[in-house]
Short mmCIF file of C-alpha atoms in Angstrom, two decimals:
data_model
loop_
_atom_site.label_atom_id
_atom_site.label_comp_id
_atom_site.label_asym_id
_atom_site.label_seq_id
_atom_site.Cartn_x
_atom_site.Cartn_y
_atom_site.Cartn_z
CA UNK H 1 -2.49 26.89 0.20
CA UNK H 2 -0.82 25.14 -2.67
CA UNK H 3 -0.37 21.42 -2.14
CA UNK H 4 1.58 18.90 -4.21
CA UNK H 5 0.99 15.32 -3.58
CA UNK H 6 3.54 12.89 -5.04
CA UNK H 7 2.36 9.09 -5.03
CA UNK H 8 4.37 6.89 -7.10
CA UNK H 9 3.79 3.06 -7.68
CA UNK H 10 0.73 1.03 -8.50
CA UNK H 11 -2.96 2.06 -8.50
CA UNK H 12 -3.08 0.79 -4.81
CA UNK H 13 -0.22 3.20 -4.16
CA UNK H 14 -1.68 6.24 -5.85
CA UNK H 15 -5.44 5.96 -4.50
CA UNK H 16 -4.74 7.19 -0.88
CA UNK H 17 -2.93 10.15 -2.79
CA UNK H 18 -6.04 10.75 -4.80
CA UNK H 19 -8.36 10.52 -1.89
CA UNK H 20 -6.26 12.84 0.45
CA UNK H 21 -5.96 15.27 -2.60
CA UNK H 22 -9.60 15.55 -3.13
CA UNK H 23 -10.35 16.04 0.64
CA UNK H 24 -7.71 18.94 0.63
CA UNK H 25 -9.22 20.30 -2.36
CA UNK H 26 -12.63 20.30 -0.96
CA UNK H 27 -11.20 22.26 2.03
CA UNK H 28 -10.25 24.99 -0.40
CA UNK H 29 -6.51 24.24 -1.14
CA UNK H 30 -4.90 24.22 -4.51
CA UNK H 31 -3.99 20.70 -5.01
CA UNK H 32 -1.99 18.90 -7.72
CA UNK H 33 -1.68 15.04 -7.47
CA UNK H 34 1.64 13.58 -9.13
CA UNK H 35 1.33 9.96 -10.01
CA UNK H 36 2.87 7.60 -12.45
CA UNK H 37 2.16 8.42 -15.94
CA UNK H 38 -0.04 5.45 -16.59
CA UNK H 39 -2.39 6.57 -13.69
CA UNK H 40 -2.98 10.05 -14.67
CA UNK H 41 -6.31 9.07 -16.19
CA UNK H 42 -7.31 7.10 -13.06
CA UNK H 43 -6.72 9.90 -10.91
CA UNK H 44 -8.50 12.46 -13.12
CA UNK H 45 -11.48 10.34 -13.18
CA UNK H 46 -11.66 10.59 -9.38
CA UNK H 47 -11.90 14.31 -9.54
CA UNK H 48 -8.27 15.59 -8.82
CA UNK H 49 -5.95 17.53 -10.96
CA UNK H 50 -3.14 14.98 -11.96
CA UNK H 51 0.04 15.13 -13.59
CA UNK H 52 2.66 12.47 -14.46
CA UNK H 53 6.15 12.06 -12.85
CA UNK H 54 8.64 9.39 -12.91
CA UNK H 55 8.35 6.03 -14.68
CA UNK H 56 5.26 3.89 -15.74
CA UNK H 57 4.29 1.78 -12.79
CA UNK H 58 3.34 -1.20 -14.86
CA UNK H 59 6.90 -1.44 -16.22
CA UNK H 60 8.17 -1.33 -12.64
CA UNK H 61 5.81 -3.92 -11.63
CA UNK H 62 6.89 -6.38 -14.62
CA UNK H 63 10.51 -5.69 -13.40
CA UNK H 64 9.50 -6.86 -9.81
CA UNK H 65 7.76 -9.88 -11.20
CA UNK H 66 11.01 -10.90 -12.90
CA UNK H 67 13.30 -10.29 -10.01
CA UNK H 68 13.44 -13.16 -7.36
CA UNK H 69 15.01 -11.02 -4.76
CA UNK H 70 11.50 -9.46 -3.98
CA UNK H 71 10.34 -12.79 -2.79
CA UNK H 72 13.53 -13.83 -1.06
CA UNK H 73 13.17 -14.68 2.81
CA UNK H 74 16.05 -12.35 3.74
CA UNK H 75 14.82 -8.89 4.21
CA UNK H 76 18.14 -7.43 3.22
CA UNK H 77 17.74 -9.02 -0.22
CA UNK H 78 14.18 -7.77 -0.54
CA UNK H 79 15.38 -4.12 0.50
CA UNK H 80 18.07 -4.34 -1.98
CA UNK H 81 15.64 -5.31 -4.80
CA UNK H 82 13.37 -2.51 -3.88
CA UNK H 83 16.21 0.09 -3.74
CA UNK H 84 17.57 -1.04 -7.08
CA UNK H 85 14.07 -0.56 -8.48
CA UNK H 86 13.96 2.97 -7.00
CA UNK H 87 17.40 3.87 -8.18
CA UNK H 88 16.12 3.18 -11.51
CA UNK H 89 13.72 5.96 -11.58
CA UNK H 90 15.11 8.11 -9.12
CA UNK H 91 16.65 10.74 -11.52
CA UNK H 92 13.46 10.98 -13.54
CA UNK H 93 11.15 11.35 -10.55
CA UNK H 94 13.30 13.84 -8.82
CA UNK H 95 13.67 16.01 -11.98
CA UNK H 96 9.99 16.04 -12.42
CA UNK H 97 9.07 16.86 -8.74
CA UNK H 98 11.64 19.50 -8.50
CA UNK H 99 9.91 21.53 -11.19
CA UNK H 100 6.47 20.69 -9.91
CA UNK H 101 7.14 21.74 -6.48
CA UNK H 102 8.79 25.14 -7.27
CA UNK H 103 5.96 27.12 -5.97
CA UNK H 104 4.29 24.65 -3.59
CA UNK H 105 3.76 25.32 0.07
CA UNK H 106 3.42 21.75 1.15
CA UNK H 107 4.62 18.37 -0.36
CA UNK H 108 3.03 15.15 0.53
CA UNK H 109 4.20 11.94 -0.55
CA UNK H 110 3.70 7.96 -0.22
CA UNK H 111 6.25 5.58 0.87
CA UNK H 112 7.24 4.43 -2.86
CA UNK H 113 9.12 7.66 -3.23
CA UNK H 114 9.74 9.36 0.11
CA UNK H 115 13.62 9.69 -0.48
CA UNK H 116 13.02 11.78 -3.82
CA UNK H 117 10.23 13.78 -2.21
CA UNK H 118 12.47 14.54 1.05
CA UNK H 119 15.12 15.73 -1.29
CA UNK H 120 12.85 18.02 -3.27
CA UNK H 121 11.31 19.28 -0.03
CA UNK H 122 14.61 20.16 1.37
CA UNK H 123 15.79 21.90 -1.75
CA UNK H 124 12.76 24.12 -1.86
CA UNK H 125 12.54 24.41 1.94
CA UNK H 126 8.94 23.31 2.10
CA UNK H 127 7.22 21.10 4.56
CA UNK H 128 6.93 17.31 3.91
CA UNK H 129 4.22 14.79 5.04
CA UNK H 130 4.94 11.28 4.53
CA UNK H 131 2.07 8.77 4.55
CA UNK H 132 3.05 5.33 5.64
CA UNK H 133 0.70 2.47 4.81
CA UNK H 134 2.76 0.01 7.02
CA UNK H 135 4.93 0.42 10.16
CA UNK H 136 8.37 0.73 8.90
CA UNK H 137 9.85 2.74 11.79
CA UNK H 138 12.20 0.77 13.85
CA UNK H 139 10.22 -0.85 16.55
CA UNK H 140 10.03 -3.90 18.95
CA UNK H 141 6.48 -4.51 18.05
CA UNK H 142 6.71 -5.10 14.25
CA UNK H 143 8.49 -8.38 13.35
CA UNK H 144 11.32 -7.55 10.88
CA UNK H 145 10.87 -11.06 9.41
CA UNK H 146 7.61 -11.91 7.81
CA UNK H 147 7.85 -15.63 8.94
CA UNK H 148 6.05 -17.61 11.64
CA UNK H 149 9.42 -18.09 13.69
CA UNK H 150 9.88 -14.51 14.12
CA UNK H 151 7.34 -14.46 16.94
CA UNK H 152 9.95 -16.24 19.04
CA UNK H 153 12.66 -13.71 18.36
CA UNK H 154 13.63 -11.12 20.98
CA UNK H 155 11.69 -8.07 20.54
CA UNK H 156 14.95 -6.01 20.38
CA UNK H 157 16.00 -8.03 17.43
CA UNK H 158 12.97 -6.30 15.60
CA UNK H 159 13.97 -2.90 16.43
CA UNK H 160 17.84 -3.57 15.37
CA UNK H 161 16.59 -5.19 12.21
CA UNK H 162 14.49 -2.26 11.06
CA UNK H 163 17.35 0.07 12.04
CA UNK H 164 19.62 -1.97 9.95
CA UNK H 165 17.44 -1.92 6.85
CA UNK H 166 17.04 1.74 7.23
CA UNK H 167 20.85 2.14 7.11
CA UNK H 168 21.17 -0.22 4.18
CA UNK H 169 18.49 1.61 2.25
CA UNK H 170 20.24 4.92 2.95
CA UNK H 171 23.69 3.62 1.83
CA UNK H 172 22.33 2.16 -1.47
CA UNK H 173 20.44 5.41 -2.23
CA UNK H 174 23.41 7.74 -1.45
CA UNK H 175 24.77 8.10 -5.04
CA UNK H 176 21.48 9.02 -6.39
CA UNK H 177 20.87 11.55 -3.78
CA UNK H 178 24.23 12.98 -4.17
CA UNK H 179 23.84 13.26 -7.97
CA UNK H 180 20.42 14.91 -7.40
CA UNK H 181 21.92 17.59 -4.89
CA UNK H 182 24.64 18.48 -7.45
CA UNK H 183 22.13 18.80 -10.30
CA UNK H 184 19.71 20.73 -8.20
CA UNK H 185 22.48 23.03 -6.97
CA UNK H 186 23.42 23.91 -10.49
CA UNK H 187 19.92 24.37 -11.77
CA UNK H 188 18.35 27.56 -12.88
CA UNK H 189 15.92 27.41 -9.63
CA UNK H 190 18.27 27.31 -6.71
CA UNK H 191 15.44 26.51 -4.28
CA UNK H 192 14.26 28.65 -1.23
CA UNK H 193 16.57 27.37 1.51
CA UNK H 194 18.39 30.61 1.98
CA UNK H 195 16.93 32.67 4.60
CA UNK H 196 14.13 30.05 5.55
CA UNK H 197 13.57 27.96 8.60
CA UNK H 198 14.35 24.22 8.33
CA UNK H 199 11.09 22.67 6.87
CA UNK H 200 8.61 20.68 8.84
CA UNK H 201 8.48 16.96 8.48
CA UNK H 202 5.83 14.34 9.82
CA UNK H 203 5.20 10.75 9.14
CA UNK H 204 1.69 9.97 9.15
CA UNK H 205 0.93 6.39 10.02
CA UNK H 206 -2.02 5.54 7.86
CA UNK H 207 -3.20 2.21 9.27
CA UNK H 208 -4.97 0.94 12.28
CA UNK H 209 -2.64 0.87 15.23
CA UNK H 210 -4.70 -1.84 16.82
CA UNK H 211 -3.30 -4.40 14.31
CA UNK H 212 0.21 -3.87 15.99
CA UNK H 213 -0.27 -4.23 19.69
CA UNK H 214 2.16 -2.01 21.36
CA UNK H 215 3.33 0.10 18.60
CA UNK H 216 1.28 3.32 19.42
CA UNK H 217 3.05 3.23 22.83
CA UNK H 218 6.48 2.78 21.27
CA UNK H 219 6.11 5.73 18.88
CA UNK H 220 4.05 8.18 20.99
CA UNK H 221 5.09 11.18 18.82
CA UNK H 222 3.59 10.05 15.55
CA UNK H 223 0.03 10.47 14.22
CA UNK H 224 -2.10 7.41 13.61
CA UNK H 225 -4.84 8.24 11.43
CA UNK H 226 -6.15 4.91 10.30
CA UNK H 227 -6.35 3.64 6.80
CA UNK H 228 -7.18 6.09 3.94
CA UNK H 229 -10.23 4.37 2.48
CA UNK H 230 -13.10 5.76 0.48
CA UNK H 231 -15.84 7.40 2.13
CA UNK H 232 -19.32 5.85 2.17
CA UNK H 233 -20.32 8.32 -0.40
CA UNK H 234 -17.50 7.13 -2.87
CA UNK H 235 -18.98 3.66 -2.75
CA UNK H 236 -20.89 2.87 -5.68
CA UNK H 237 -24.13 1.05 -4.88
CA UNK H 238 -24.75 -1.84 -7.08
CA UNK H 239 -27.62 -1.74 -9.73
CA UNK H 240 -29.78 -4.81 -9.40
CA UNK H 241 -30.07 -5.08 -13.07
CA UNK H 242 -26.42 -5.52 -13.54
CA UNK H 243 -25.34 -9.09 -14.32
CA UNK H 244 -22.73 -9.43 -11.48
CA UNK H 245 -25.02 -7.82 -9.09
CA UNK H 246 -27.73 -10.37 -9.96
CA UNK H 247 -25.27 -13.20 -9.71
CA UNK H 248 -24.16 -11.99 -6.31
CA UNK H 249 -27.82 -11.81 -5.14
CA UNK H 250 -29.17 -15.16 -6.13
CA UNK H 251 -26.54 -17.48 -4.74
CA UNK H 252 -24.68 -17.96 -1.43
CA UNK H 253 -21.72 -15.66 -0.61
CA UNK H 254 -18.75 -16.39 -3.04
CA UNK H 255 -14.92 -16.54 -2.46
CA UNK H 256 -13.78 -13.16 -3.75
CA UNK H 257 -10.28 -13.59 -5.58
CA UNK H 258 -8.40 -10.65 -6.82
CA UNK H 259 -4.59 -9.76 -7.00
CA UNK H 260 -4.79 -6.02 -7.70
CA UNK H 261 -2.03 -4.70 -10.06
CA UNK H 262 0.40 -7.66 -9.44
CA UNK H 263 1.47 -9.30 -12.63
CA UNK H 264 0.01 -12.77 -13.10
CA UNK H 265 2.43 -14.94 -15.23
CA UNK H 266 -0.16 -17.58 -16.01
CA UNK H 267 -3.58 -16.22 -15.91
CA UNK H 268 -5.25 -19.51 -17.11
CA UNK H 269 -3.49 -21.54 -14.57
CA UNK H 270 -4.40 -19.36 -11.73
CA UNK H 271 -8.07 -19.24 -12.75
CA UNK H 272 -8.07 -23.05 -12.89
CA UNK H 273 -6.61 -23.26 -9.42
CA UNK H 274 -8.90 -21.01 -7.93
CA UNK H 275 -11.98 -22.64 -9.55
CA UNK H 276 -10.78 -25.95 -8.31
CA UNK H 277 -10.15 -24.86 -4.74
CA UNK H 278 -13.91 -23.41 -4.86
CA UNK H 279 -15.43 -26.61 -6.46
CA UNK H 280 -13.89 -28.84 -3.83
CA UNK H 281 -15.33 -26.77 -1.02
CA UNK H 282 -18.65 -26.15 -2.82
CA UNK H 283 -18.29 -22.38 -3.01
CA UNK H 284 -18.80 -20.11 -5.82
CA UNK H 285 -15.76 -17.94 -6.97
CA UNK H 286 -15.79 -14.34 -8.03
CA UNK H 287 -12.34 -13.71 -9.84
CA UNK H 288 -11.25 -9.98 -10.67
CA UNK H 289 -8.71 -8.84 -12.88
CA UNK H 290 -8.15 -7.50 -16.49
CA UNK H 291 -5.76 -10.52 -17.25
CA UNK H 292 -8.67 -13.20 -16.92
CA UNK H 293 -11.15 -13.85 -19.47
CA UNK H 294 -14.39 -12.27 -18.43
CA UNK H 295 -17.60 -14.15 -18.13
CA UNK H 296 -20.19 -14.89 -15.58
CA UNK H 297 -21.45 -18.61 -14.82
CA UNK H 298 -23.30 -20.46 -12.30
CA UNK H 299 -20.24 -21.25 -10.01
CA UNK H 300 -17.58 -18.80 -11.35
CA UNK H 301 -17.92 -15.06 -12.21
CA UNK H 302 -14.90 -13.43 -13.88
CA UNK H 303 -14.76 -9.74 -14.15
CA UNK H 304 -12.36 -6.87 -14.97
CA UNK H 305 -12.55 -4.94 -11.44
CA UNK H 306 -15.01 -4.53 -8.61
CA UNK H 307 -15.86 -1.91 -6.03
CA UNK H 308 -14.43 -3.51 -2.88
CA UNK H 309 -16.81 -1.33 -0.65
CA UNK H 310 -19.79 -2.89 -2.45
CA UNK H 311 -18.57 -6.36 -3.19
CA UNK H 312 -16.51 -7.47 -0.35
CA UNK H 313 -19.26 -7.29 2.22
CA UNK H 314 -21.31 -9.81 0.05
CA UNK H 315 -18.38 -12.33 0.03
CA UNK H 316 -17.48 -15.13 2.51
CA UNK H 317 -13.87 -14.50 2.39
CA UNK H 318 -11.32 -12.51 0.31
CA UNK H 319 -8.33 -14.06 -1.30
CA UNK H 320 -5.80 -11.27 -2.16
CA UNK H 321 -2.14 -10.20 -2.67
CA UNK H 322 -2.04 -8.30 0.79
CA UNK H 323 -1.56 -4.77 -0.58
CA UNK H 324 -2.45 -2.25 2.27
CA UNK H 325 -5.68 -0.97 0.39
CA UNK H 326 -7.04 -4.42 -0.16
CA UNK H 327 -6.24 -5.51 3.18
CA UNK H 328 -8.03 -2.51 4.64
CA UNK H 329 -10.91 -3.27 2.30
CA UNK H 330 -11.46 -6.66 3.60
CA UNK H 331 -11.17 -5.54 7.11
CA UNK H 332 -13.67 -2.85 6.70
CA UNK H 333 -16.05 -5.27 5.10
CA UNK H 334 -15.62 -7.65 8.11
CA UNK H 335 -14.63 -10.68 6.04
CA UNK H 336 -11.49 -13.02 6.68
CA UNK H 337 -8.50 -12.68 4.18
CA UNK H 338 -6.42 -15.26 2.57
CA UNK H 339 -3.37 -13.28 1.79
CA UNK H 340 -1.28 -14.58 -0.97
CA UNK H 341 1.73 -12.27 -0.82
CA UNK H 342 3.94 -11.21 -3.89
CA UNK H 343 6.27 -8.52 -2.65
CA UNK H 344 6.97 -5.47 -0.62
CA UNK H 345 5.00 -5.12 2.62
CA UNK H 346 2.43 -7.89 1.47
CA UNK H 347 4.01 -10.75 3.37
CA UNK H 348 4.10 -8.62 6.46
CA UNK H 349 0.25 -7.84 6.34
CA UNK H 350 -0.26 -11.59 5.69
CA UNK H 351 1.62 -12.66 8.61
CA UNK H 352 0.04 -9.93 10.76
CA UNK H 353 -3.54 -10.86 9.63
CA UNK H 354 -2.80 -14.33 10.43
CA UNK H 355 -1.22 -13.92 13.82
CA UNK H 356 -4.25 -11.75 14.93
CA UNK H 357 -6.82 -14.60 13.97
CA UNK H 358 -8.36 -12.50 11.01
CA UNK H 359 -7.41 -14.90 8.13
CA UNK H 360 -4.42 -16.92 6.73
CA UNK H 361 -1.64 -16.39 4.61
CA UNK H 362 0.94 -17.96 2.02
CA UNK H 363 3.19 -16.90 -0.81
CA UNK H 364 1.58 -16.63 -4.28
CA UNK H 365 4.68 -18.11 -5.68
CA UNK H 366 3.98 -21.52 -3.95
CA UNK H 367 0.19 -21.33 -4.25
CA UNK H 368 -1.72 -24.55 -5.33
CA UNK H 369 -5.31 -25.67 -5.53
CA UNK H 370 -4.51 -28.01 -2.42
CA UNK H 371 -3.02 -25.26 -0.47
CA UNK H 372 -5.58 -22.60 -1.31
CA UNK H 373 -8.33 -25.16 -0.16
CA UNK H 374 -6.46 -25.58 3.03
CA UNK H 375 -6.17 -21.82 3.60
CA UNK H 376 -9.84 -21.27 2.78
CA UNK H 377 -10.88 -23.94 5.28
CA UNK H 378 -8.80 -22.05 8.05
CA UNK H 379 -10.01 -18.78 7.03
CA UNK H 380 -13.71 -19.69 7.19
CA UNK H 381 -13.62 -21.40 10.60
CA UNK H 382 -16.36 -19.83 12.74
CA UNK H 383 -14.10 -18.13 15.17
CA UNK H 384 -12.09 -16.46 12.52
CA UNK H 385 -15.38 -15.42 10.60
CA UNK H 386 -16.73 -13.92 14.16
CA UNK H 387 -13.47 -12.03 14.91
CA UNK H 388 -13.26 -10.67 11.48
CA UNK H 389 -16.90 -9.44 11.54
CA UNK H 390 -16.26 -7.79 14.88
CA UNK H 391 -13.28 -6.21 13.56
CA UNK H 392 -15.14 -4.75 10.72
CA UNK H 393 -17.95 -3.41 13.08
CA UNK H 394 -15.32 -1.17 14.73
CA UNK H 395 -13.46 -0.12 11.69
CA UNK H 396 -12.96 3.64 11.51
CA UNK H 397 -13.42 4.96 8.01
CA UNK H 398 -12.41 8.67 8.63
CA UNK H 399 -8.60 8.05 7.79
CA UNK H 400 -8.48 10.43 4.99
CA UNK H 401 -9.94 13.19 7.02
CA UNK H 402 -7.61 12.57 9.79
CA UNK H 403 -4.57 12.46 7.50
CA UNK H 404 -5.61 15.86 5.97
CA UNK H 405 -5.99 17.48 9.47
CA UNK H 406 -2.27 16.54 10.00
CA UNK H 407 -1.21 17.77 6.71
CA UNK H 408 -2.99 21.11 7.34
CA UNK H 409 -0.99 21.47 10.65
CA UNK H 410 2.30 21.30 8.75
CA UNK H 411 2.35 24.79 7.29
CA UNK H 412 5.51 26.80 6.44
CA UNK H 413 5.29 28.82 9.50
CA UNK H 414 4.95 25.92 12.04
CA UNK H 415 8.22 23.81 12.20
CA UNK H 416 7.62 20.40 13.61
CA UNK H 417 11.01 19.03 13.01
CA UNK H 418 13.80 18.82 10.60
CA UNK H 419 13.45 16.69 7.44
CA UNK H 420 15.91 13.87 8.33
CA UNK H 421 19.08 13.20 6.46
CA UNK H 422 17.97 9.58 5.94
CA UNK H 423 14.33 9.18 5.33
CA UNK H 424 13.38 6.08 3.48
CA UNK H 425 10.25 5.91 5.74
CA UNK H 426 12.44 4.90 8.50
CA UNK H 427 14.78 6.73 11.11
#
């Protein structure tokens, strides 16, 4: 079967698509993974056939950094910022996918471009599987506001709030969707809707339902597959002659600090802040990021990037931005998190991890050495460390295989349910 996977966004958004694509290819399917142009090389290095679509994700990340709405406490303002960003590249991504999907049997997508993929799937009358890295379906179980006081709001407020966000997103993208449908109808390839059944649709919940008590009971018809993390065979074991490996081996467990693809406005100030917090607590710091000056010393090691599967189990705590992939890596390693959120679903992961006693959280924008010191103290309290270790011991690492099982069940001759008129990851 010919599978097209479209995963727009940063490296963290693309990696699950790469892992799922590789598993599908291993099962004998003809797989193409479409990612942002700057991530094609990343995907190919991980063994999948990759093509570019849409805009450069680094450009979009810089736009997010410069737009204060992404950090606004009001979720409607954040959604509007996300939608404005999506509108910016909607036409380019839709045109690219329309051509790529012409002879595909199934389309699989991530959260960053679900509306685009839904329109392409509908035009070509092919099944769509959307991979959700965070629960954005309307529910009573997931707070719609990523703040402490949200715990005291009526549960029904959450469901209504998520529903309102869905409607707001659909209204904002309506002009782009209408323009796409006009262009697609006038194209030389009119699609395969005529004479075909309505295509199947499913929303794969690619995270651990245990992190959101009660959610699986609220959404009984959705497949919960767990986080799509690399398998044990993907984890590169450290070479003991490597300088970082030696640094990790000879001293106490360090504080890991890394913010993924998030743009850091002042790398020098950020490095100084984390180094000072570590010094006050008598802890070594491992700082990862291409924006920092790389070197290894007694109390501080600064590197370009690390293999989370190898390094995080050797650390005392992980300070990170709260992307779903890094959050999963810390949970899998059994170490507490200090989530310093920047945008999107990150503040939600931070609040949930803190509420469950698996770490602490704050906004990256307000981070100081004093605040980081306090958060590290809180996250390394014995009960937090013990609970994180227990959670890691029970972590399921078969999320990729389980997601692929679901995708394989969505075949052209097996109608699950109609692709909704409004997707956005939410109904």
